[in-house]
Tab-separated table of C-alpha atoms in Angstrom:
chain	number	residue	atom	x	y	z
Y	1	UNK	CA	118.369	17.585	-72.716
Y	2	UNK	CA	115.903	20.267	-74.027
Y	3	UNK	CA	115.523	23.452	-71.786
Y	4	UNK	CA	112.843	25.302	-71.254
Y	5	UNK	CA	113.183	29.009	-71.608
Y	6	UNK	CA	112.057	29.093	-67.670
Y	7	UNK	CA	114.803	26.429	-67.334
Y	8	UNK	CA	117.088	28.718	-69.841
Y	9	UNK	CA	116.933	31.492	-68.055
Y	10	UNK	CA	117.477	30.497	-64.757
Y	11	UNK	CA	120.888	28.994	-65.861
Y	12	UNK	CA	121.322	32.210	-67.165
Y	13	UNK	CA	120.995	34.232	-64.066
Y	14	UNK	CA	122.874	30.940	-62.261
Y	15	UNK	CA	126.013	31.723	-64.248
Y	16	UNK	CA	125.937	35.754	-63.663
Y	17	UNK	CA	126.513	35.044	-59.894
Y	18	UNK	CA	126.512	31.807	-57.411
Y	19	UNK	CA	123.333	31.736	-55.972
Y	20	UNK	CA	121.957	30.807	-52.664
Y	21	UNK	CA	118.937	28.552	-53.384
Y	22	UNK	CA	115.490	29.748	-51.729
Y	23	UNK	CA	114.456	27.108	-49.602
Y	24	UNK	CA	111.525	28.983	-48.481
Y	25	UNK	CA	109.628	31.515	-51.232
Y	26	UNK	CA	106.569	33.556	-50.205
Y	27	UNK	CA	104.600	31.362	-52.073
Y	28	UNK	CA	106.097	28.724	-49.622
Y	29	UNK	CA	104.983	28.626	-46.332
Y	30	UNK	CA	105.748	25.275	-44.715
Y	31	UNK	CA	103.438	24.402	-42.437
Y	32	UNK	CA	105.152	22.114	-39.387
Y	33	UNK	CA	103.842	18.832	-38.737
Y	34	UNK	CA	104.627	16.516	-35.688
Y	35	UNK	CA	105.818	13.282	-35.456
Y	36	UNK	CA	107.819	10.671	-33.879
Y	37	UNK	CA	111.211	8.915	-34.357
Y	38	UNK	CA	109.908	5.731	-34.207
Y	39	UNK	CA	107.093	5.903	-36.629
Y	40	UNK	CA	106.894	2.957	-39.906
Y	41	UNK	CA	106.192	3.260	-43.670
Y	42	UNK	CA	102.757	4.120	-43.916
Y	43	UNK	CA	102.106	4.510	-47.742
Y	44	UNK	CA	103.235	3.570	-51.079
Y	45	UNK	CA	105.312	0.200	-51.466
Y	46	UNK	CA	107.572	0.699	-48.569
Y	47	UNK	CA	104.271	-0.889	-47.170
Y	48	UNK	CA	104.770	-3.854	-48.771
Y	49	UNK	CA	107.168	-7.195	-48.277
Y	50	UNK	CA	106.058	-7.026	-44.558
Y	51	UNK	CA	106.556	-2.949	-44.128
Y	52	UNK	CA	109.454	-0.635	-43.511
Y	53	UNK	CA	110.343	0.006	-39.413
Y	54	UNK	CA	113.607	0.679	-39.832
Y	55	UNK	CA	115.243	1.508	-36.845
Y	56	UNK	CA	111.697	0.994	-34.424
Y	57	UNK	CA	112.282	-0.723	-31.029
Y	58	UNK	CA	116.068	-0.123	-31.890
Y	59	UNK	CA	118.718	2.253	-29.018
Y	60	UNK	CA	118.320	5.871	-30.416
Y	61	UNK	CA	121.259	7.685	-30.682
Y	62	UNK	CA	122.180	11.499	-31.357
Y	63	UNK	CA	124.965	12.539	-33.396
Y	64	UNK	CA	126.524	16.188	-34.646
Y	65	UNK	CA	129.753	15.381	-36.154
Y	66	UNK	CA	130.278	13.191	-39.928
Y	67	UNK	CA	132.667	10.642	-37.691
Y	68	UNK	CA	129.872	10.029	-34.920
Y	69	UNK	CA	127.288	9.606	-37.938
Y	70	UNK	CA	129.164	7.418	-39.545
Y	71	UNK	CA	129.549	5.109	-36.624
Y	72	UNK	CA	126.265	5.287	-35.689
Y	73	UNK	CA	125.057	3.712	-39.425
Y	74	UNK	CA	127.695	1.308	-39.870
Y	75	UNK	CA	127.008	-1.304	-42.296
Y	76	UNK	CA	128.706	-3.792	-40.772
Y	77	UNK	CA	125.714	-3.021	-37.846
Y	78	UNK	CA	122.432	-4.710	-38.817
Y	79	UNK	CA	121.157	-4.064	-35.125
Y	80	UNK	CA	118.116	-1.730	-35.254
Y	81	UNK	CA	118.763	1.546	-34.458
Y	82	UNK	CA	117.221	5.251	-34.682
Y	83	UNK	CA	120.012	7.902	-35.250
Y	84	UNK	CA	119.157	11.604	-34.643
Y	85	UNK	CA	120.845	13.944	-36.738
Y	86	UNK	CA	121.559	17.530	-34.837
Y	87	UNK	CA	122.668	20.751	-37.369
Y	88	UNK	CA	123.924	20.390	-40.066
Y	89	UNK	CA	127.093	17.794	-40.947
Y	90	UNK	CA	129.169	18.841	-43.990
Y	91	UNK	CA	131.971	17.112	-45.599
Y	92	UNK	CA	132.993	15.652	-48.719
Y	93	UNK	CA	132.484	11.650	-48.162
Y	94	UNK	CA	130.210	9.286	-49.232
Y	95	UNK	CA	128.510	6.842	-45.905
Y	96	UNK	CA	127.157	3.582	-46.655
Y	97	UNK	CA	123.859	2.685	-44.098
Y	98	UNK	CA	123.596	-0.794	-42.791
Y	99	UNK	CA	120.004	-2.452	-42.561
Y	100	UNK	CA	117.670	-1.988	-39.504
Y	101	UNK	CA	117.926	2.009	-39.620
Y	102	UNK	CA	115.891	5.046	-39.168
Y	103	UNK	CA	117.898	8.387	-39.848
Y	104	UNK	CA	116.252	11.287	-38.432
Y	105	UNK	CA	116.511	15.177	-39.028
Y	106	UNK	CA	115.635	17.424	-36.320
Y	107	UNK	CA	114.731	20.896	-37.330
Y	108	UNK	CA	117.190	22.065	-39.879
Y	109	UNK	CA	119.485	19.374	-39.824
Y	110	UNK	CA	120.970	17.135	-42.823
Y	111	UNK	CA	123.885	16.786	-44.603
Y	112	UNK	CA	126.146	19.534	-46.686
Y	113	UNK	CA	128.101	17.611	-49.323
Y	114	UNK	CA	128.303	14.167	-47.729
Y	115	UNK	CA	126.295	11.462	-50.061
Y	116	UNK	CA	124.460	8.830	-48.167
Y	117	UNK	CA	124.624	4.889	-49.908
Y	118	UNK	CA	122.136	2.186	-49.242
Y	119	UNK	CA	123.934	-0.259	-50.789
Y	120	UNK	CA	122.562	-3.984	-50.400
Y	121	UNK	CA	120.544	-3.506	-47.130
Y	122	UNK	CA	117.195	-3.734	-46.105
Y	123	UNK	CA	114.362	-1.668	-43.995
Y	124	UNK	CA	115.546	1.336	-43.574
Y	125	UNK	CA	113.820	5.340	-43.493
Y	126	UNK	CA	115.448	8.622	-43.532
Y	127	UNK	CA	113.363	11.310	-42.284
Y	128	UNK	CA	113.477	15.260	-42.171
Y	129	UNK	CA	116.575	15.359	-43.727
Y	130	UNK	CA	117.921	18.847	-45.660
Y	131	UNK	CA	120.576	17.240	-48.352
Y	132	UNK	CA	122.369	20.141	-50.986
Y	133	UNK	CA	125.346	20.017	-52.620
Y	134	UNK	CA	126.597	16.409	-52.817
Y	135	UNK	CA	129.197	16.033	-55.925
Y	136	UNK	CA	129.511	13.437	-57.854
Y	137	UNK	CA	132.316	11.783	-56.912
Y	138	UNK	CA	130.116	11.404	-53.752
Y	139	UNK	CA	127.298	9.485	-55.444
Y	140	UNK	CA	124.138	11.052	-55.128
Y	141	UNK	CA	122.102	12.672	-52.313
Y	142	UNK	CA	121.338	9.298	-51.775
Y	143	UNK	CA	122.310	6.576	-53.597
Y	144	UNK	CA	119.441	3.080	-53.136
Y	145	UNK	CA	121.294	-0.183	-54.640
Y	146	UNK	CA	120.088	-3.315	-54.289
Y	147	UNK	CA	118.082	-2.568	-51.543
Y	148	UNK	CA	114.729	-3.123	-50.748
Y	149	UNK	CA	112.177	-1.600	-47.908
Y	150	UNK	CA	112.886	1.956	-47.988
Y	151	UNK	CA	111.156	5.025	-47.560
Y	152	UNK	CA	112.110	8.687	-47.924
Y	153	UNK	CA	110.175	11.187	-46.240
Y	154	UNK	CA	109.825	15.131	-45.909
Y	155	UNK	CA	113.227	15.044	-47.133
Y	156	UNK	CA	114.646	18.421	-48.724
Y	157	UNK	CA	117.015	17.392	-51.578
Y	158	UNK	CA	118.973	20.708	-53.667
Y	159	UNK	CA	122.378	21.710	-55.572
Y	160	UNK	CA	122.518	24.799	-57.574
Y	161	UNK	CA	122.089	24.966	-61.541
Y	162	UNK	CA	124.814	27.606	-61.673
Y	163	UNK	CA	127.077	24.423	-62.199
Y	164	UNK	CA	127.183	21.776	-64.968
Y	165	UNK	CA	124.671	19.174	-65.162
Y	166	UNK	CA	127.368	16.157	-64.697
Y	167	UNK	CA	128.928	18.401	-61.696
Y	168	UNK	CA	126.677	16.613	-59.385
Y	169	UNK	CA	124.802	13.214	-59.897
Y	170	UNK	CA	121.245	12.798	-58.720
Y	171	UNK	CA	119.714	13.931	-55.381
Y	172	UNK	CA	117.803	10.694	-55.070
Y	173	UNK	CA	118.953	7.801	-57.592
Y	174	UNK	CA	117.522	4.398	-57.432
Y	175	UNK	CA	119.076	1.286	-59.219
Y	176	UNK	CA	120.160	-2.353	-59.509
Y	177	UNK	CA	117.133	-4.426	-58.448
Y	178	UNK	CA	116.058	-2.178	-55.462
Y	179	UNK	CA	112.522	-3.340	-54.330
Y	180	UNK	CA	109.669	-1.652	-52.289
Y	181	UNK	CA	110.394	1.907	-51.995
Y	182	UNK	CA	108.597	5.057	-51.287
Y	183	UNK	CA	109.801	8.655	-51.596
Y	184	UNK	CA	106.762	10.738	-50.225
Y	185	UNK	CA	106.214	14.521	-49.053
Y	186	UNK	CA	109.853	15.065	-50.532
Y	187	UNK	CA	111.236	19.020	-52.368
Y	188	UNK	CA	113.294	18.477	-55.081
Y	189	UNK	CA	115.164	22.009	-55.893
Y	190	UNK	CA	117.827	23.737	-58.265
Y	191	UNK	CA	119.310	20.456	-59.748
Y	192	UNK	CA	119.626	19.395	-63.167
Y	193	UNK	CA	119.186	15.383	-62.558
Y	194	UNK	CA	116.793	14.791	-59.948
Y	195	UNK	CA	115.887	11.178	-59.676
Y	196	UNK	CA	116.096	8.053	-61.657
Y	197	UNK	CA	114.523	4.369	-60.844
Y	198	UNK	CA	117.127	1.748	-63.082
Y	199	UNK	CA	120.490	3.380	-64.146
Y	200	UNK	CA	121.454	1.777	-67.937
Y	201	UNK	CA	118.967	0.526	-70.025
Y	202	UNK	CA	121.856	-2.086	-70.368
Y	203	UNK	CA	120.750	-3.571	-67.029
Y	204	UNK	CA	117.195	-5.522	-67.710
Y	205	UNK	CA	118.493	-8.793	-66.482
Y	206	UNK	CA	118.392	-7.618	-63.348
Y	207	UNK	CA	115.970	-4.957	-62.854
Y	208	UNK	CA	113.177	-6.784	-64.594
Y	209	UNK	CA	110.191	-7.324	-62.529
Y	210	UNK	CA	111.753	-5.187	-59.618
Y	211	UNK	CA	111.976	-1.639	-59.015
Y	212	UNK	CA	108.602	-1.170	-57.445
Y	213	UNK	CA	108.646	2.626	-56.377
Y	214	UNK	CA	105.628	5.315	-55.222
Y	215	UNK	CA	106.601	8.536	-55.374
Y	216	UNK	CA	103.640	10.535	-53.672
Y	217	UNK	CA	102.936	14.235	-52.322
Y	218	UNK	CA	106.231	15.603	-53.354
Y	219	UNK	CA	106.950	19.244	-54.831
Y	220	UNK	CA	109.589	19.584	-57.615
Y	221	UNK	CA	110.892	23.009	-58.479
Y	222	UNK	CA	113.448	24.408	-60.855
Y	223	UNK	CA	114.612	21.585	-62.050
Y	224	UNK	CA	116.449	20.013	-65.156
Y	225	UNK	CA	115.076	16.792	-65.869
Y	226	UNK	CA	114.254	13.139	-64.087
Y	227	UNK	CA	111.168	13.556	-61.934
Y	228	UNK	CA	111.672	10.441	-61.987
Y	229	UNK	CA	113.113	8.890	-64.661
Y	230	UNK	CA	112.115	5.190	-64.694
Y	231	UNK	CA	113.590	2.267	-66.734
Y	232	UNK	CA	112.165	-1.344	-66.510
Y	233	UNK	CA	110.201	-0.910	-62.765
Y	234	UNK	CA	106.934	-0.072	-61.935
Y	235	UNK	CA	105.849	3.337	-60.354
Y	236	UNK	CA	103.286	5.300	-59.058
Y	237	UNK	CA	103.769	8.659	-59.283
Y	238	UNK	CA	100.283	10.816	-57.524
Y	239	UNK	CA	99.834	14.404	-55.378
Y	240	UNK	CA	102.789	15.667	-56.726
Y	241	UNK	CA	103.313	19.196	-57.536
Y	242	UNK	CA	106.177	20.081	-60.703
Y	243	UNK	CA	107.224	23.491	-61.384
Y	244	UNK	CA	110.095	24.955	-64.000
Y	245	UNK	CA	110.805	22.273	-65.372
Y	246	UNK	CA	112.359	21.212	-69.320
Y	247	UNK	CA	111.091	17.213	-68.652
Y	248	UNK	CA	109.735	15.600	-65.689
Y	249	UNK	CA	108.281	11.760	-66.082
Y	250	UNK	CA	110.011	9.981	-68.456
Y	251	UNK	CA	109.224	6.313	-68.726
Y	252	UNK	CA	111.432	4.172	-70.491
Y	253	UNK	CA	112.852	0.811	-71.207
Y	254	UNK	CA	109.146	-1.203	-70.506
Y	255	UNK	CA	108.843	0.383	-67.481
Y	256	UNK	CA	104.614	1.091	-66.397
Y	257	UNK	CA	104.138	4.027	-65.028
Y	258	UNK	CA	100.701	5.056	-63.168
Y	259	UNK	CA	100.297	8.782	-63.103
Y	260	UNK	CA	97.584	10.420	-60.946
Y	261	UNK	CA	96.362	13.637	-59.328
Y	262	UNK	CA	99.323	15.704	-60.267
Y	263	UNK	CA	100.003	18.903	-61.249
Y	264	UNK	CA	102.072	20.913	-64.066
Y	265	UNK	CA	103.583	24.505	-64.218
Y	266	UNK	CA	105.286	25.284	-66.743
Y	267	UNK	CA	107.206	22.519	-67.631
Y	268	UNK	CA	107.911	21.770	-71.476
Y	269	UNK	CA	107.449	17.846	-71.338
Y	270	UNK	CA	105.402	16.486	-68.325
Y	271	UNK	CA	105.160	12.852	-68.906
Y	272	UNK	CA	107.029	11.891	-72.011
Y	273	UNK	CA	109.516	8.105	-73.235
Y	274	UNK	CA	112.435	9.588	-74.980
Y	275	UNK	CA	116.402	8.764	-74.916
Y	276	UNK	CA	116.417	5.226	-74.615
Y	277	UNK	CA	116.606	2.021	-77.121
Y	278	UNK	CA	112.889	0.616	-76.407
Y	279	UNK	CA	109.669	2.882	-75.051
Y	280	UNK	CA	108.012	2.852	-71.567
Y	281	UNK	CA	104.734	3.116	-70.876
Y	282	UNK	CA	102.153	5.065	-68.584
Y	283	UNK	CA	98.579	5.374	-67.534
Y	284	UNK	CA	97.539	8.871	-66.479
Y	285	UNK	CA	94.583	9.699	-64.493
Y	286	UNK	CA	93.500	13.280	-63.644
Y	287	UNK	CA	96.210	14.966	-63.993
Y	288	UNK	CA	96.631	19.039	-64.853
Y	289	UNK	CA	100.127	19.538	-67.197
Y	290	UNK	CA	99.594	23.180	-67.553
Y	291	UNK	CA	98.804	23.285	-71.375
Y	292	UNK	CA	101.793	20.819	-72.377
Y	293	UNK	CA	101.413	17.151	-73.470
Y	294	UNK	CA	101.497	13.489	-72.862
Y	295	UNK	CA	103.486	11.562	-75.133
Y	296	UNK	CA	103.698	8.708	-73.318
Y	297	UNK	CA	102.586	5.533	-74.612
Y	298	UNK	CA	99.775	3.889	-73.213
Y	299	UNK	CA	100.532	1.319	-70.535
Y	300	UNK	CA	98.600	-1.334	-68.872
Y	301	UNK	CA	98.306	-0.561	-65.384
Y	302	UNK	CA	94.578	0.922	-63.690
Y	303	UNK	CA	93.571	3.271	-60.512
Y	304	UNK	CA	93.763	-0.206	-58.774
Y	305	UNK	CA	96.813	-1.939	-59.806
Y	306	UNK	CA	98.590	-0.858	-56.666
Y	307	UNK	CA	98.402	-3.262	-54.069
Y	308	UNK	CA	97.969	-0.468	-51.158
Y	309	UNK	CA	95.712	1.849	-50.452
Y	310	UNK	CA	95.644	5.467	-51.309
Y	311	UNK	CA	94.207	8.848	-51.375
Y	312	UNK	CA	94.198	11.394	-53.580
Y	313	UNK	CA	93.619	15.394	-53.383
Y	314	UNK	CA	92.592	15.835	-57.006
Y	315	UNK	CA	94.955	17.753	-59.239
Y	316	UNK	CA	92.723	20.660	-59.169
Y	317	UNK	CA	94.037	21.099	-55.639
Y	318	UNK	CA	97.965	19.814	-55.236
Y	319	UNK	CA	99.143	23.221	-55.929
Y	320	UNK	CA	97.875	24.942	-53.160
Y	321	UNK	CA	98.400	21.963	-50.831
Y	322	UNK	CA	101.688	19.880	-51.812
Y	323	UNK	CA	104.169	23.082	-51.677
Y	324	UNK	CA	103.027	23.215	-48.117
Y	325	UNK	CA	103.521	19.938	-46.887
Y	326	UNK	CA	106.232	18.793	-49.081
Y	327	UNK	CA	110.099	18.860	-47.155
Y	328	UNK	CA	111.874	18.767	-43.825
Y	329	UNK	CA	108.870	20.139	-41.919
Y	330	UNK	CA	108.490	17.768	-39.432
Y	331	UNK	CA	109.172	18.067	-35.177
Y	332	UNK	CA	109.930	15.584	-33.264
């Protein structure tokens, strides 16, 4: 992986002392939003293959404790459900989420070294949710396999970089045919590997012509690499905002990429296809990368190859909006 001297030096200051990531920076002032537990996928492809309710019209339950969580999301439970998550619920454990589910953050609450697995389910959302320091032999943040109708949103997802890069996996990794997801209004923070869309380039058999993913309105600070990386799907990446960085989109493996209304600080290789066998390819449309390049190649897809709609704030203005609105902002 190349670093970029912003990258380079904050390993540098990471290894001097453990640090305590900044969630919140003066030049990031959340701004709360409300909402309600029982509200659907509303953009991106979680829209598609009849939507994404997850737990809607299901018994809501609140839990504090990893053992009542655990229980509550059951895979063996494809019942819908809406599960509240109160404070924060630390551990070292990974929990695979049956079908049918909506997890839910109230203010401040998420999960402190316990990974979270879709594995082979269906319709599901996680919501609000603060995420840090999952290790590896956890999985990732959260792990999306074989599963399709899922969408992520104002989610806060963070490790440290004072560690090495293999200490922890990804914060939000998705893989092995996985269909019709969105991660929207999401911060990405002080990690190394963020997020990656098909894990082996060894694995076109069955991620061909799947992997349909929309990342949208999410801020990505001080971060390694893999914002996303994306092998053999299809993604549209738009209104995101990408900050310290060494690479961020890096297409590869056939994948098409559509790139729009984002914006770039400092980061040494904003949309890029490097590090695997056979290229990817993307399509970039109004997008600011902060005096760096695009070395993608050129793909095929246009402004209106997604088959939902969507608006965009212009990358002249994601910087002053997407900070704000990106994360686990929301009340309920």
């Amino acid at each position: 992986m190349k670093l970029s001297l912003a990258i380079a030096g904050l390993f540098a200051l990471a290894t001097a002392a453990t640090p305590t990531p900044t969630r919140d920076s003066e030049e990031r002032i959340p701004l709360a939003k409300r909402a309600t537990v029982s509200e659907i996928a509303n953009l991106g492809y979680a829209t598609q293959n009849g939507g994404t309710t997850g737990g809607s019209g299901g018994t809501v339950t609140t839990v504090s404790t990893l053992a009542q969580f655990t229980a509550a999301v059951s895979e063996k439970n494809p019942a819908p459900a809406i599960v509240v998550v109160k404070g924060v619920i630390s551990g070292d454990a990974k929990v695979r989420v049956g079908s049918n589910k909506t997890i839910i953050g109230l203010p401040g609450a998420g999960f402190n070294g316990v990974g979270l697995h879709f594995r082979r389910q269906s319709n599901l959302i996680l919501r609000n949710i603060v995420s840090s320091f999952v290790e590896a032999h956890n999985g990732d943040g959260l792990t999306i396999d074989g599963s399709s109708n899922v969408w992520v949103d104002h989610c806060e997802f963070y490790s440290t970089l004072a560690k090495d890069k293999d200490f922890y996996d990804g914060l939000v990794d998705i893989s092995h045919g996985s269909e019709w997801v969105t991660i929207s209004h999401t911060y990405f923070h002080d990690h190394w590997k963020n997020s990656l869309v098909g894990h082996s380039d060894s694995n076109g058999s069955q991620d061909s012509g799947h992997l349909h993913v929309t990342y949208a309105n999410n801020y990505w600070k001080d971060c390694g690499s893999r914002a996303p990386l994306i092998r053999f799907g299809t993604a549209h990446i738009y209104n995101s905002y990408y900050e310290n960085m060494s690479t961020a989109i890096n297409t590869r493996m056939g994948a098409q990429v559509l790139v729009q209304s984002n914006a770039f600080k400092n980061v040494t290789e904003p949309l890029l296809s490097q590090y695997s066998k056979q290229v990817g390819y993307a399509v970039e449309i109004d997008n600011d990368f902060g005096g760096a390049n695009n070395t993608a190649p050129t793909g095929t897809l246009t402004a209106s190859s997604p088959p939902y709609s969507y608006s965009l704030l212009g990358s002249s203005n994601v910087a002053a909006t997407v900070p704000k609105q990106a994360g686990a902002i929301l009340s309920f």
